[in-house]
Amino acid sequence: MTASSTSHKSTVSIIGAGSVGTAIAYACLIRGSADALALYDTNAAKVRAEVLDLNHGTQFAPACRIDGSDELAVTAGSDLVVVTAGAKQKPGQSRLDLAAANVEIAQALTPALLDLSPDAVVLFVSNPVDVVTYAAIRAVGDDSAPRIFGSGTVLDSGRLRFLVAQRVGIAVENVHALVVGEHGDSEITLWSSATVGGVPALAYDGGDGPVFDADTRADIASDVVRSAYEIIAGKGATNLAIGLSTARIVEAVLRDQHRVLPVSTLQRGAHGIEGVCLSLPTLVDGRGATRVLEVPMSDAEMAGLQASARALREAQDALGL
Ligand code: NAD
């Protein structure tokens, strides 16, 4: 059951109290996303320290109970479980290089988490998020697909919207643009459906001609992909924006918001793609990621999406999934 009634207390568990898990906990705390947070990490000292630090701030944030442990039982009875556990990218390493270790963690954790929280929605953040999400679904059965999904390209789309907004000097809320496909190097920027204040981005004129010409589009799309590498090179991890964007996904589930977000789900035929997890605009509600929307694409975008699906399928095959 998710928190659709006011009497029910919403509980979110976060697996992995590293830089991403704690940023998600902090974002959920200050946004008032949940009534209770439970952190689990195999590193007992780390999880205890993070829970203490968060609890010391509770006076200054919306009411929230925060627990933590190195025992998985701390997650029991959750409405939503966010999984960030595992290795992270080292400078220069791609997300797919991380795959084997994090896939194994997802395969072991998912059945155990659902035993403790049989009605929970499970949201994967650990990378490579598409392959890890696919492995988790396969570990417990395809029927679980709507309630097991990945954060996908929600963060990448946020990066894209920021860059477009910055280029035209218009608030990011007035820019609509999606990154779809893999959360990683083969992701695709959908310029053909992007809008700035309701104006198609491809037709947007800054006063002396179209702003988003082919060179500008290529620069922005490459900045979206490169920015994670740049942040990792500079500070060792990306965590603050993934914290905020994950809190937004958490709220869409707990509050049954029917929000359309580019999350990573097991594809079942949209654009002819199936048997692979990747991101497309998807309805997120109290039951999880429930319906994929088929956004119109140019021929080049569609070819890019199909290539991204093939790259992910190859990664799955290489891991024996
Ligand atoms: P981190 O090393 O700081 O934290 C990982 C934590 O997981 C550690 O505290 C570790 O003790 C814990 N852990 C390891 N195995 C565990 C297990 N079996 N059970 C419980 N806890 C376990 O790493 P991070 O920077 O927080 O990144 C976490 C993951 O999130 C990485 O895979 C990273 O690539 C990914 N990430 C995803 C996105 C996205 O958009 N999807 C963005 C940023 C980072």
Coordinates of N, CA, C and O in Angstrom, one line a residue, residues 158-282:
G158 N 17.0 16.6 -16.4 CA 17.2 17.8 -15.6 C 18.4 18.6 -16.0 O 18.4 19.8 -16.1
R159 N 19.5 17.8 -16.3 CA 20.7 18.5 -16.8 C 20.5 19.2 -18.1 O 20.9 20.3 -18.4
L160 N 19.7 18.5 -19.0 CA 19.4 19.0 -20.4 C 18.6 20.3 -20.2 O 18.8 21.3 -20.8
R161 N 17.5 20.2 -19.4 CA 16.6 21.4 -19.2 C 17.4 22.6 -18.6 O 17.2 23.7 -19.0
F162 N 18.4 22.3 -17.7 CA 19.2 23.4 -17.1 C 20.0 24.1 -18.2 O 20.1 25.3 -18.3
L163 N 20.6 23.2 -19.1 CA 21.5 23.8 -20.1 C 20.7 24.6 -21.2 O 21.2 25.7 -21.6
V164 N 19.5 24.1 -21.5 CA 18.7 24.8 -22.5 C 18.2 26.1 -21.9 O 18.3 27.2 -22.5
A165 N 17.8 26.0 -20.6 CA 17.2 27.2 -19.9 C 18.3 28.3 -19.8 O 18.1 29.5 -20.0
Q166 N 19.6 27.8 -19.5 CA 20.7 28.8 -19.4 C 21.0 29.4 -20.7 O 21.2 30.6 -20.8
R167 N 20.9 28.7 -21.8 CA 21.2 29.2 -23.1 C 20.2 30.4 -23.5 O 20.6 31.3 -24.2
V168 N 18.9 30.2 -23.1 CA 17.9 31.2 -23.6 C 17.6 32.2 -22.5 O 16.8 33.1 -22.7
G169 N 18.1 32.0 -21.3 CA 17.8 32.9 -20.2 C 16.3 32.9 -19.7 O 15.7 33.9 -19.4
I170 N 15.8 31.6 -19.8 CA 14.3 31.4 -19.4 C 14.3 30.4 -18.3 O 15.2 29.5 -18.3
A171 N 13.4 30.5 -17.3 CA 13.4 29.6 -16.2 C 13.3 28.1 -16.6 O 12.6 27.8 -17.5
V172 N 14.0 27.3 -15.9 CA 14.1 25.9 -16.2 C 12.7 25.2 -16.2 O 12.4 24.3 -17.0
E173 N 11.8 25.7 -15.4 CA 10.4 25.2 -15.3 C 9.7 25.4 -16.6 O 8.7 24.7 -16.9
N174 N 10.1 26.4 -17.4 CA 9.4 26.7 -18.7 C 10.0 26.0 -19.9 O 9.7 26.2 -21.0
V175 N 11.0 25.2 -19.6 CA 11.7 24.4 -20.6 C 11.2 22.9 -20.5 O 11.2 22.4 -19.3
H176 N 10.8 22.3 -21.5 CA 10.4 20.9 -21.5 C 11.3 20.1 -22.5 O 11.2 20.5 -23.7
A177 N 12.0 19.2 -22.1 CA 12.9 18.4 -23.0 C 13.3 17.1 -22.3 O 13.4 17.1 -21.1
L178 N 13.4 16.1 -23.1 CA 13.6 14.8 -22.5 C 14.9 14.1 -23.0 O 15.2 14.3 -24.2
V179 N 15.6 13.4 -22.1 CA 16.6 12.5 -22.5 C 16.1 11.1 -22.4 O 15.4 10.8 -21.3
V180 N 16.2 10.3 -23.4 CA 15.6 8.9 -23.3 C 16.7 7.9 -23.6 O 17.8 8.2 -24.0
G181 N 16.3 6.6 -23.4 CA 17.2 5.5 -23.7 C 18.0 5.1 -22.4 O 17.5 5.2 -21.3
E182 N 19.3 4.8 -22.6 CA 20.2 4.4 -21.5 C 20.5 5.6 -20.7 O 20.6 6.7 -21.2
H183 N 20.6 5.4 -19.3 CA 21.2 6.4 -18.5 C 22.7 6.2 -18.6 O 23.3 5.4 -17.9
G184 N 23.3 6.8 -19.7 CA 24.7 6.6 -20.0 C 25.1 7.0 -21.3 O 24.3 7.8 -22.0
D185 N 26.2 6.5 -21.9 CA 26.8 7.1 -23.1 C 25.9 7.0 -24.3 O 26.0 7.8 -25.2
S186 N 25.0 6.1 -24.4 CA 24.1 6.0 -25.6 C 22.8 6.7 -25.5 O 21.9 6.5 -26.4
E187 N 22.6 7.5 -24.5 CA 21.3 8.2 -24.3 C 21.1 9.2 -25.4 O 22.0 9.7 -26.1
I188 N 19.8 9.5 -25.6 CA 19.4 10.4 -26.7 C 18.6 11.6 -26.2 O 17.7 11.5 -25.4
T189 N 19.0 12.7 -26.8 CA 18.3 14.0 -26.5 C 17.2 14.2 -27.5 O 17.5 14.2 -28.7
L190 N 16.0 14.4 -27.0 CA 14.9 14.5 -28.0 C 14.6 16.0 -28.3 O 13.8 16.7 -27.6
W191 N 15.3 16.5 -29.3 CA 15.1 17.9 -29.7 C 13.8 18.1 -30.4 O 13.2 19.2 -30.3
S192 N 13.3 17.1 -31.1 CA 12.1 17.3 -31.9 C 10.9 17.6 -31.1 O 10.0 18.3 -31.6
S193 N 10.8 17.2 -29.8 CA 9.7 17.5 -29.0 C 10.0 18.5 -27.9 O 9.1 18.8 -27.0
A194 N 11.2 19.0 -27.9 CA 11.6 20.0 -26.8 C 10.9 21.3 -27.0 O 10.8 21.8 -28.2
T195 N 10.5 22.0 -25.9 CA 9.8 23.3 -26.1 C 10.4 24.3 -25.1 O 10.9 23.9 -24.0
V196 N 10.4 25.5 -25.4 CA 10.8 26.6 -24.5 C 9.7 27.6 -24.4 O 9.3 28.2 -25.4
G197 N 9.1 27.6 -23.3 CA 7.9 28.5 -23.1 C 6.8 28.1 -24.1 O 6.1 29.0 -24.6
G198 N 6.6 26.9 -24.4 CA 5.6 26.5 -25.4 C 6.0 26.6 -26.8 O 5.4 26.0 -27.7
V199 N 7.2 27.2 -27.1 CA 7.7 27.3 -28.5 C 8.6 26.1 -28.8 O 9.5 25.8 -28.0
P200 N 8.4 25.4 -29.9 CA 9.3 24.3 -30.2 C 10.7 24.8 -30.2 O 11.0 25.8 -30.8
A201 N 11.6 24.0 -29.5 CA 13.0 24.5 -29.4 C 13.6 24.7 -30.7 O 14.4 25.6 -30.9
L202 N 13.3 23.8 -31.7 CA 14.0 23.9 -33.0 C 13.6 25.2 -33.7 O 14.3 25.6 -34.6
A203 N 12.5 25.8 -33.3 CA 12.0 27.0 -34.0 C 12.3 28.3 -33.1 O 12.0 29.4 -33.5
Y204 N 12.9 28.0 -31.9 CA 13.1 29.1 -31.0 C 14.1 30.1 -31.5 O 15.2 29.8 -31.8
D205 N 13.7 31.4 -31.6 CA 14.5 32.5 -32.2 C 14.9 33.4 -31.1 O 14.0 34.0 -30.5
G206 N 16.2 33.6 -30.9 CA 16.6 34.5 -29.8 C 16.7 35.9 -30.3 O 17.1 36.8 -29.5
G207 N 16.2 36.3 -31.5 CA 16.3 37.7 -32.0 C 17.2 37.7 -33.2 O 16.9 38.6 -34.1
D208 N 18.2 36.9 -33.3 CA 19.0 36.9 -34.5 C 19.1 35.5 -35.1 O 20.2 35.0 -35.4
G209 N 18.0 34.8 -35.2 CA 18.0 33.4 -35.8 C 17.7 32.3 -34.8 O 17.7 32.6 -33.6
P210 N 17.6 31.1 -35.3 CA 17.3 30.0 -34.4 C 18.5 29.8 -33.4 O 19.6 29.8 -33.8
V211 N 18.2 29.6 -32.1 CA 19.2 29.4 -31.1 C 19.8 28.0 -31.2 O 21.0 27.8 -31.1
F212 N 18.9 27.0 -31.4 CA 19.3 25.6 -31.3 C 19.7 25.0 -32.6 O 18.9 24.2 -33.1
D213 N 20.7 25.6 -33.3 CA 21.2 25.0 -34.5 C 21.9 23.7 -34.3 O 22.1 23.3 -33.1
A214 N 22.3 23.0 -35.4 CA 22.9 21.7 -35.2 C 24.1 21.7 -34.3 O 24.3 20.8 -33.4
D215 N 25.0 22.7 -34.4 CA 26.2 22.7 -33.6 C 25.8 22.9 -32.1 O 26.4 22.2 -31.2
T216 N 24.9 23.8 -31.8 CA 24.5 24.0 -30.4 C 23.8 22.8 -29.8 O 24.1 22.4 -28.7
R217 N 23.0 22.2 -30.6 CA 22.3 20.9 -30.1 C 23.4 19.9 -29.8 O 23.3 19.2 -28.8
A218 N 24.4 19.7 -30.7 CA 25.4 18.7 -30.5 C 26.2 19.0 -29.2 O 26.5 18.1 -28.4
D219 N 26.5 20.3 -29.0 CA 27.3 20.7 -27.8 C 26.5 20.4 -26.6 O 27.1 19.9 -25.6
I220 N 25.2 20.8 -26.6 CA 24.4 20.6 -25.3 C 24.3 19.1 -25.1 O 24.5 18.6 -23.9
A221 N 24.0 18.3 -26.1 CA 23.8 16.9 -25.9 C 25.1 16.3 -25.3 O 25.0 15.4 -24.4
S222 N 26.2 16.7 -25.8 CA 27.4 16.1 -25.3 C 27.7 16.6 -23.9 O 28.3 15.8 -23.1
D223 N 27.4 17.8 -23.6 CA 27.6 18.3 -22.2 C 26.7 17.5 -21.2 O 27.1 17.3 -20.1
V224 N 25.5 17.1 -21.6 CA 24.6 16.3 -20.8 C 25.3 15.0 -20.4 O 25.4 14.6 -19.2
V225 N 25.9 14.4 -21.4 CA 26.6 13.1 -21.2 C 27.9 13.3 -20.4 O 28.2 12.6 -19.4
R226 N 28.6 14.3 -20.8 CA 30.0 14.5 -20.1 C 29.9 15.1 -18.7 O 30.8 14.9 -17.9
S227 N 28.8 15.7 -18.4 CA 28.8 16.4 -17.1 C 29.0 15.5 -15.9 O 29.6 15.8 -14.9
A228 N 28.5 14.2 -16.0 CA 28.7 13.3 -14.9 C 30.2 13.0 -14.7 O 30.7 13.0 -13.6
Y229 N 30.9 12.8 -15.8 CA 32.3 12.5 -15.8 C 33.0 13.7 -15.2 O 34.0 13.6 -14.4
E230 N 32.6 14.9 -15.6 CA 33.3 16.2 -15.0 C 33.1 16.3 -13.5 O 34.0 16.6 -12.8
I231 N 31.8 16.0 -13.1 CA 31.6 16.1 -11.6 C 32.4 15.0 -10.9 O 33.0 15.3 -9.8
I232 N 32.4 13.8 -11.4 CA 33.2 12.7 -10.7 C 34.6 13.1 -10.7 O 35.3 12.9 -9.6
A233 N 35.2 13.7 -11.8 CA 36.6 14.0 -11.8 C 36.8 15.1 -10.7 O 37.9 15.2 -10.1
G234 N 35.9 16.0 -10.6 CA 36.1 17.2 -9.7 C 35.8 16.9 -8.2 O 36.5 17.4 -7.3
K235 N 34.8 16.1 -7.9 CA 34.4 15.9 -6.5 C 34.2 14.4 -6.1 O 33.8 14.1 -4.9
G236 N 34.5 13.5 -7.0 CA 34.5 12.1 -6.6 C 33.2 11.4 -6.8 O 33.1 10.1 -6.9
A237 N 32.1 12.1 -6.8 CA 30.8 11.5 -7.0 C 29.8 12.5 -7.4 O 30.0 13.7 -7.2
T238 N 28.7 12.1 -8.1 CA 27.6 13.1 -8.3 C 26.6 12.7 -7.2 O 26.3 11.5 -7.1
N239 N 26.1 13.6 -6.5 CA 25.1 13.2 -5.5 C 24.0 14.2 -5.2 O 22.9 13.8 -4.9
L240 N 24.2 15.5 -5.4 CA 23.2 16.5 -4.9 C 22.0 16.5 -5.9 O 20.8 16.4 -5.4
A241 N 22.2 16.6 -7.2 CA 21.1 16.6 -8.1 C 20.4 15.2 -8.2 O 19.1 15.2 -8.3
I242 N 21.1 14.1 -8.0 CA 20.4 12.8 -8.0 C 19.6 12.8 -6.7 O 18.5 12.2 -6.7
G243 N 20.1 13.4 -5.6 CA 19.3 13.4 -4.4 C 17.9 14.1 -4.6 O 16.9 13.6 -4.3
L244 N 18.0 15.3 -5.2 CA 16.8 16.1 -5.5 C 15.8 15.4 -6.4 O 14.6 15.3 -6.2
S245 N 16.4 14.9 -7.5 CA 15.5 14.3 -8.6 C 14.9 13.0 -8.0 O 13.8 12.7 -8.4
T246 N 15.7 12.2 -7.2 CA 15.1 11.0 -6.6 C 14.0 11.4 -5.6 O 12.9 10.7 -5.6
A247 N 14.1 12.4 -4.9 CA 13.1 12.9 -3.9 C 11.8 13.2 -4.7 O 10.7 12.8 -4.3
R248 N 11.9 13.7 -5.9 CA 10.8 14.0 -6.8 C 10.1 12.7 -7.2 O 8.9 12.7 -7.2
I249 N 10.9 11.7 -7.5 CA 10.3 10.4 -7.9 C 9.6 9.8 -6.7 O 8.5 9.3 -6.8
V250 N 10.2 9.9 -5.6 CA 9.6 9.3 -4.3 C 8.3 10.0 -4.1 O 7.3 9.3 -3.8
E251 N 8.2 11.3 -4.2 CA 6.9 12.0 -4.0 C 5.8 11.5 -5.0 O 4.7 11.4 -4.7
A252 N 6.3 11.3 -6.3 CA 5.3 10.9 -7.3 C 4.6 9.6 -6.9 O 3.5 9.4 -7.1
V253 N 5.4 8.7 -6.3 CA 4.9 7.4 -5.8 C 4.1 7.5 -4.6 O 2.9 7.2 -4.5
L254 N 4.7 8.1 -3.5 CA 4.0 8.2 -2.2 C 2.7 9.0 -2.3 O 1.7 8.7 -1.6
R255 N 2.7 10.0 -3.1 CA 1.5 10.9 -3.2 C 0.6 10.5 -4.4 O -0.3 11.3 -4.8
D256 N 0.9 9.4 -5.1 CA 0.1 8.9 -6.2 C -0.2 10.1 -7.2 O -1.3 10.3 -7.6
Q257 N 1.0 10.7 -7.6 CA 0.8 12.0 -8.4 C 0.5 11.9 -9.9 O 0.3 12.9 -10.5
H258 N 0.7 10.7 -10.4 CA 0.5 10.5 -11.9 C 1.3 11.5 -12.7 O 0.9 12.1 -13.6
R259 N 2.6 11.5 -12.3 CA 3.5 12.4 -12.9 C 4.2 11.7 -14.1 O 4.5 10.5 -14.0
V260 N 4.5 12.4 -15.2 CA 5.2 11.7 -16.3 C 6.7 12.0 -16.1 O 7.1 13.2 -16.1
L261 N 7.5 11.0 -16.0 CA 8.9 11.1 -15.7 C 9.7 10.1 -16.6 O 9.2 9.0 -16.8
P262 N 10.9 10.5 -17.1 CA 11.6 9.5 -17.9 C 12.4 8.5 -17.0 O 13.6 8.6 -16.9
V263 N 11.6 7.6 -16.4 CA 12.2 6.6 -15.6 C 12.5 5.3 -16.4 O 12.0 5.2 -17.5
S264 N 13.4 4.5 -15.9 CA 13.8 3.3 -16.6 C 12.8 2.1 -16.2 O 12.8 1.7 -15.0
T265 N 12.2 1.5 -17.2 CA 11.2 0.4 -16.9 C 11.5 -0.7 -17.9 O 12.1 -0.5 -19.0
L266 N 11.0 -1.9 -17.6 CA 11.0 -3.0 -18.5 C 10.1 -2.7 -19.7 O 8.9 -2.6 -19.5
Q267 N 10.7 -2.6 -20.8 CA 9.9 -2.2 -22.0 C 9.2 -3.4 -22.6 O 9.7 -4.5 -22.6
R268 N 7.9 -3.1 -23.0 CA 7.1 -4.2 -23.5 C 6.4 -3.8 -24.8 O 5.2 -4.0 -25.0
G269 N 7.2 -3.2 -25.7 CA 6.7 -3.0 -27.0 C 6.6 -1.5 -27.5 O 6.4 -1.3 -28.7
A270 N 6.8 -0.5 -26.6 CA 6.8 0.9 -27.0 C 7.9 1.1 -28.0 O 9.0 0.6 -27.8
H271 N 7.6 1.7 -29.1 CA 8.5 1.9 -30.2 C 9.2 0.6 -30.7 O 10.3 0.6 -31.2
G272 N 8.5 -0.5 -30.5 CA 9.0 -1.8 -30.9 C 10.1 -2.4 -30.0 O 10.7 -3.4 -30.4
I273 N 10.3 -1.8 -28.8 CA 11.4 -2.3 -28.0 C 10.8 -3.1 -26.8 O 9.8 -2.8 -26.2
E274 N 11.4 -4.3 -26.6 CA 11.0 -5.1 -25.5 C 12.2 -5.9 -24.9 O 13.2 -6.0 -25.5
G275 N 12.0 -6.4 -23.7 CA 13.0 -7.2 -23.0 C 14.2 -6.5 -22.6 O 15.3 -7.1 -22.4
V276 N 14.1 -5.2 -22.4 CA 15.2 -4.4 -21.9 C 14.7 -3.2 -21.1 O 13.6 -2.7 -21.3
C277 N 15.4 -2.8 -20.0 CA 15.0 -1.6 -19.3 C 15.7 -0.4 -19.8 O 16.9 -0.4 -20.0
L278 N 14.9 0.6 -20.2 CA 15.5 1.9 -20.5 C 14.4 3.0 -20.3 O 13.3 2.6 -19.9
S279 N 14.8 4.2 -20.4 CA 13.9 5.3 -20.1 C 13.1 5.9 -21.3 O 13.7 6.1 -22.3
L280 N 11.8 6.0 -21.0 CA 10.9 6.7 -21.9 C 10.0 7.5 -21.0 O 9.9 7.1 -19.8
P281 N 9.3 8.5 -21.5 CA 8.4 9.2 -20.6 C 7.3 8.2 -20.1 O 6.7 7.5 -20.9
T282 N 7.2 8.2 -18.7 CA 6.4 7.1 -18.1 C 5.5 7.7 -17.0 O 6.0 8.5 -16.2

